[in-house]
């Protein structure tokens, strides 16, 4: 029997509730596919910070490195100043564990939930490969004359050839393996960000020409990308972009696939510890009401198993999610699903 040790961080707000349902489904899949999943839970998040002043102890970062994968609920607390937990927990983990890819599939499971007119599941099935360690997220920059009328605030985008190239290579490999349209689109802003996206663009074509001649290369400015997401989502196969643009367009992607409540992502270190999460955030106003949609967390669990190489178990979870989405839920939005959080978990586990 194959056995995996997994770290679990429920985190803030509705995080623990949705992670509970993800584990319910993972355990059901594990039983069916003869896997053993061992969970180690970490108490990290806003409550711990408010209680003890600790954000993410170094000792926990060291422990996290020993796991092949982490399941994360959500980070973000209404009583903590924005940035402290996000940078101190989420971004620190992404950076220190070198999870340099943020993989965000955008897939419509049922056309009832698509806000776009006349778009069907076959029209909306693409993946965003977001660079996850660089760009505007490194925290480079600073203030001069802070709080005075002469104040200067600088926020720098860091793009290294190594960082960009490893992201592009991952995206090319992923496009090849996915084997859909074999098309990789670079989304950028070469007309304005003439340093950063000049590097991206050159690296994109150099790497593509040299090592991925079988993959079609396409380019779209990021503003136009948002237009295509709405107008012609069927034109996208795999999209690769920088950290900030990837953050922005994947919220739009989540809505196009129905709701934040179904959108999952993976922070991937192909050689190390990866972390899987629902991308919707901690949703404080729904906390502990049993109304939040756990499907995104369940799909994060599916991505986790897929990453571990348990593709059959992952596929079974996806099929079960599709069945529940198509046959049961009334809406993907919190409190409108027609079922409670734990009932959705039961339904998915049941149809496994
Ligand atoms: C996301 C989130 C994070 C990000 C925040 C919470 C720091 O929006 O995972 O998309 O900006 O990456
Ligand atoms: Mn985001």
XYZ file of C-alpha atoms and ligand atoms in Angstrom:
365
model
C 0.000 0.000 0.000
C 1.380 3.397 -0.984
C 1.573 5.858 1.852
C 1.914 9.647 1.782
C 2.593 12.129 4.548
C 0.691 15.345 4.023
C 0.853 18.645 5.868
C -2.452 20.401 6.416
C -2.912 24.089 7.156
C -6.578 24.945 7.650
C -5.647 28.574 8.219
C -8.163 31.376 8.547
C -11.877 31.951 8.120
C -13.599 29.200 6.196
C -10.256 27.471 5.498
C -10.617 24.776 8.184
C -14.201 23.986 7.111
C -13.360 23.426 3.476
C -10.183 21.502 4.281
C -12.244 19.133 6.446
C -14.396 18.262 3.419
C -11.345 17.912 1.185
C -9.889 15.408 3.648
C -13.204 13.547 3.795
C -13.051 13.110 0.026
C -9.324 12.337 -0.038
C -9.831 9.610 2.564
C -12.673 8.089 0.580
C -10.515 8.078 -2.545
C -7.607 6.648 -0.551
C -9.736 3.735 0.619
C -10.926 3.022 -2.889
C -7.463 3.165 -4.431
C -5.592 1.499 -1.529
C -3.578 4.511 -0.491
C -2.639 5.564 2.982
C -2.739 9.296 3.663
C -1.216 10.527 6.918
C -2.019 14.096 7.903
C -0.061 16.439 10.133
C -2.087 19.521 11.026
C -0.421 22.873 11.591
C -2.078 25.652 13.536
C -1.030 28.684 11.518
C -3.005 31.798 10.671
C -4.576 34.933 12.048
C -5.798 33.388 15.310
C -2.332 32.151 16.203
C -0.853 35.525 15.312
C -3.358 37.428 17.450
C -2.818 34.993 20.329
C 0.954 34.736 20.304
C 2.395 37.209 17.791
C 3.783 34.297 15.788
C 3.174 34.331 12.042
C 5.087 31.329 10.721
C 7.813 29.942 12.987
C 11.045 28.938 11.219
C 10.744 25.486 12.766
C 7.461 24.911 10.920
C 8.963 26.011 7.598
C 11.714 23.433 8.185
C 9.102 20.755 8.932
C 7.001 21.619 5.885
C 9.983 20.939 3.646
C 9.833 17.265 4.606
C 6.395 16.702 3.120
C 5.779 16.022 -0.553
C 2.642 18.157 -0.391
C 0.678 20.594 1.730
C -3.081 21.127 1.695
C -3.939 24.729 2.545
C -7.349 26.195 3.362
C -7.034 29.978 3.344
C -4.955 32.811 4.744
C -6.356 36.249 5.651
C -7.992 37.561 8.844
C -10.188 40.658 9.201
C -8.493 41.716 12.470
C -4.964 41.559 11.058
C -3.548 44.325 8.885
C -3.467 43.225 5.208
C -0.075 41.917 4.199
C 1.140 40.460 7.497
C -0.346 36.993 7.108
C -0.358 36.991 3.305
C 3.322 37.837 3.088
C 4.352 36.078 6.293
C 2.634 32.763 5.610
C 1.417 32.327 2.053
C 4.119 34.159 0.115
C 6.881 33.044 2.472
C 5.932 29.412 1.933
C 5.676 29.881 -1.838
C 9.109 31.531 -1.897
C 11.092 29.529 0.651
C 9.864 26.191 -0.639
C 10.557 27.434 -4.174
C 7.047 26.754 -5.376
C 7.824 28.650 -8.521
C 4.701 27.669 -10.411
C 1.136 28.526 -9.568
C -0.983 26.215 -11.659
C -4.598 27.260 -12.060
C -6.924 25.214 -14.233
C -10.042 26.934 -15.526
C -12.647 24.355 -16.388
C -16.393 24.730 -16.669
C -18.206 21.701 -15.303
C -21.784 22.753 -15.981
C -23.000 25.490 -18.294
C -25.711 26.480 -15.804
C -22.966 28.151 -13.766
C -21.190 30.005 -16.527
C -21.812 33.747 -16.546
C -20.971 33.859 -20.251
C -23.836 33.470 -22.666
C -23.860 30.293 -24.800
C -20.555 28.920 -23.493
C -20.418 25.213 -22.789
C -17.979 22.986 -20.880
C -16.133 22.198 -24.126
C -15.520 25.946 -24.622
C -13.968 26.588 -21.233
C -11.067 24.307 -20.474
C -7.719 26.020 -20.157
C -4.899 26.346 -17.652
C -3.006 29.373 -16.405
C 0.635 28.819 -15.461
C 1.447 31.726 -13.177
C 5.045 32.464 -12.210
C 4.997 32.276 -8.409
C 8.348 33.434 -7.035
C 9.187 36.730 -8.737
C 7.679 39.819 -10.355
C 5.987 42.362 -8.141
C 5.657 39.825 -5.335
C 9.274 39.769 -4.123
C 8.726 42.806 -1.922
C 11.506 44.769 -3.610
C 11.031 48.502 -3.303
C 10.550 50.988 -0.536
C 9.503 54.408 0.634
C 11.355 57.688 0.677
C 9.962 60.626 2.713
C 7.129 58.444 3.904
C 4.138 60.383 5.196
C 5.303 63.695 3.762
C 4.013 65.518 0.679
C 7.210 64.384 -1.067
C 6.562 60.737 -0.400
C 7.881 58.255 -2.936
C 6.688 54.632 -3.046
C 8.524 52.232 -5.316
C 7.445 48.648 -5.988
C 9.771 46.826 -8.296
C 9.083 43.868 -10.556
C 11.895 41.356 -10.405
C 12.333 39.099 -13.429
C 15.367 36.847 -13.610
C 16.318 34.852 -16.681
C 16.512 31.732 -14.515
C 13.141 32.347 -12.881
C 11.395 33.197 -16.122
C 12.966 30.336 -18.032
C 12.094 27.636 -15.506
C 8.501 28.874 -15.512
C 8.366 28.846 -19.314
C 9.897 25.367 -19.474
C 7.314 24.081 -17.016
C 4.568 25.651 -19.151
C 5.911 24.123 -22.373
C 6.232 20.686 -20.770
C 2.759 21.003 -19.302
C 1.274 22.001 -22.676
C 2.935 19.021 -24.310
C 1.723 16.614 -21.666
C -1.791 18.036 -21.659
C -1.899 17.403 -25.401
C -5.017 19.462 -26.131
C -4.327 22.161 -28.738
C -0.572 22.099 -28.046
C -0.708 25.864 -27.857
C 1.055 28.007 -25.285
C 0.126 31.676 -25.038
C 2.409 34.145 -23.314
C 0.312 36.822 -21.667
C 2.241 40.017 -20.955
C 2.557 43.669 -21.717
C 5.443 43.957 -24.162
C 4.182 47.345 -25.334
C 4.680 49.018 -21.949
C 6.794 46.784 -19.699
C 9.607 46.923 -22.214
C 12.222 45.463 -19.854
C 10.359 42.743 -18.001
C 8.338 41.412 -20.903
C 11.157 41.859 -23.340
C 13.006 39.248 -21.291
C 9.898 37.062 -21.081
C 9.263 37.332 -24.806
C 12.850 36.535 -25.826
C 13.082 33.611 -23.439
C 9.665 32.339 -24.602
C 10.692 32.168 -28.248
C 14.236 30.958 -27.617
C 13.148 28.101 -25.394
C 10.176 27.278 -27.600
C 12.140 27.256 -30.819
C 14.962 25.225 -29.374
C 13.205 22.612 -27.286
C 9.482 22.688 -28.035
C 9.005 22.953 -31.802
C 5.828 20.846 -31.448
C 4.142 23.534 -29.313
C 2.494 26.486 -31.060
C 3.569 29.816 -29.569
C 1.098 32.637 -29.222
C 1.230 36.010 -27.499
C -1.494 38.266 -26.071
C -1.258 41.432 -24.014
C -2.720 40.876 -20.587
C -5.530 43.390 -21.087
C -6.538 41.620 -24.290
C -6.274 38.295 -22.429
C -9.093 39.385 -20.125
C -11.148 40.247 -23.176
C -10.539 36.824 -24.750
C -11.443 35.073 -21.478
C -14.910 36.585 -21.812
C -15.331 36.716 -25.579
C -13.561 33.567 -26.797
C -12.439 31.399 -23.900
C -12.276 28.452 -26.334
C -9.147 29.997 -27.893
C -7.077 29.306 -24.793
C -5.196 26.103 -24.093
C -2.315 26.973 -21.756
C -1.448 30.542 -20.796
C 1.827 31.477 -19.118
C 2.308 34.797 -17.373
C 4.040 36.634 -14.539
C 3.021 36.640 -10.905
C 0.838 39.763 -10.763
C -0.908 39.280 -14.091
C -1.480 35.640 -13.182
C -3.058 36.667 -9.902
C -5.457 39.015 -11.643
C -6.516 36.917 -14.607
C -7.135 33.803 -12.519
C -9.853 35.526 -10.493
C -11.545 36.243 -13.799
C -10.864 32.643 -14.787
C -12.552 31.448 -11.603
C -15.694 33.395 -12.394
C -15.710 32.137 -15.970
C -15.638 28.573 -14.640
C -18.564 29.365 -12.393
C -17.391 30.812 -9.069
C -14.476 31.203 -6.694
C -16.041 28.265 -4.867
C -14.878 25.784 -7.510
C -11.455 27.236 -8.385
C -8.375 25.394 -7.131
C -4.687 25.916 -7.643
C -1.338 24.337 -6.973
C 1.832 26.083 -5.831
C 4.309 23.746 -7.397
C 7.926 22.937 -6.811
C 8.422 20.098 -9.290
C 11.350 18.788 -7.235
C 10.162 19.636 -3.745
C 7.173 20.399 -1.560
C 4.083 21.637 -3.363
C 1.063 23.289 -1.805
C -2.519 23.016 -3.008
C -5.276 25.452 -2.148
C -8.712 26.726 -3.052
C -8.019 30.153 -4.523
C -11.031 31.957 -3.081
C -9.632 33.235 0.219
C -10.850 33.039 3.810
C -14.358 34.516 3.277
C -14.666 35.752 6.900
C -18.356 36.570 6.720
C -19.230 32.937 6.010
C -16.994 31.450 8.704
C -18.466 28.599 10.772
C -21.888 28.885 9.182
C -21.582 25.677 7.188
C -22.460 27.490 3.962
C -19.122 27.841 2.194
C -18.565 25.808 -0.959
C -15.876 23.170 -0.304
C -15.595 22.091 -3.953
C -12.521 24.257 -4.607
C -10.731 22.655 -1.661
C -11.864 19.216 -2.848
C -10.458 20.028 -6.294
C -7.224 21.160 -4.598
C -7.093 17.692 -3.044
C -7.600 16.216 -6.498
C -4.683 18.274 -7.863
C -2.578 17.144 -4.915
C -3.164 13.465 -5.682
C -2.495 14.074 -9.348
C 0.798 15.777 -8.459
C 1.769 12.787 -6.306
C 1.235 10.581 -9.352
C -2.041 9.105 -8.126
C -3.747 9.997 -11.380
C -6.525 7.409 -11.202
C -7.593 8.529 -7.741
C -7.395 12.169 -8.843
C -9.524 11.459 -11.902
C -12.098 9.672 -9.754
C -12.397 12.751 -7.523
C -12.829 15.007 -10.532
C -15.519 12.744 -11.967
C -17.322 12.738 -8.626
C -17.135 16.538 -8.446
C -18.530 16.837 -11.972
C -21.392 14.502 -11.119
C -22.299 16.458 -7.989
C -21.999 19.804 -9.785
C -24.170 18.652 -12.673
C -26.750 16.647 -10.779
C -27.043 18.179 -7.348
C -25.879 21.684 -6.574
C -28.196 24.607 -7.257
C -25.435 27.208 -7.263
C -21.677 27.243 -6.717
C -21.920 30.349 -4.521
C -21.686 30.249 -0.742
C -25.048 29.767 0.997
C -26.857 29.171 -2.299
C -25.715 25.632 -3.042
C -28.870 23.963 -1.767
C -26.650 21.949 0.588
C -24.406 22.681 3.537
C -20.620 22.562 3.358
C -20.451 19.096 4.890
C -23.338 17.795 2.767
C -21.406 18.731 -0.363
C -18.427 16.807 1.014
C -20.713 13.834 1.708
C -22.167 13.979 -1.809
C -18.754 13.962 -3.471
C -17.457 11.222 -1.169
C -20.666 9.274 -1.824
C -20.394 9.431 -5.594
C -16.811 8.214 -5.414
C -3.938 34.314 -4.555
C -4.138 35.398 -3.529
C -2.777 35.781 -2.969
C -1.941 36.305 -4.114
C -2.856 36.796 -1.806
C -3.743 36.324 -0.698
C -1.477 37.140 -1.288
O -4.808 36.488 -4.079
O -3.451 33.235 -4.177
O -4.275 34.531 -5.709
O -1.993 37.503 -4.415
O -1.221 35.502 -4.697
Mn -5.439 36.173 -6.095
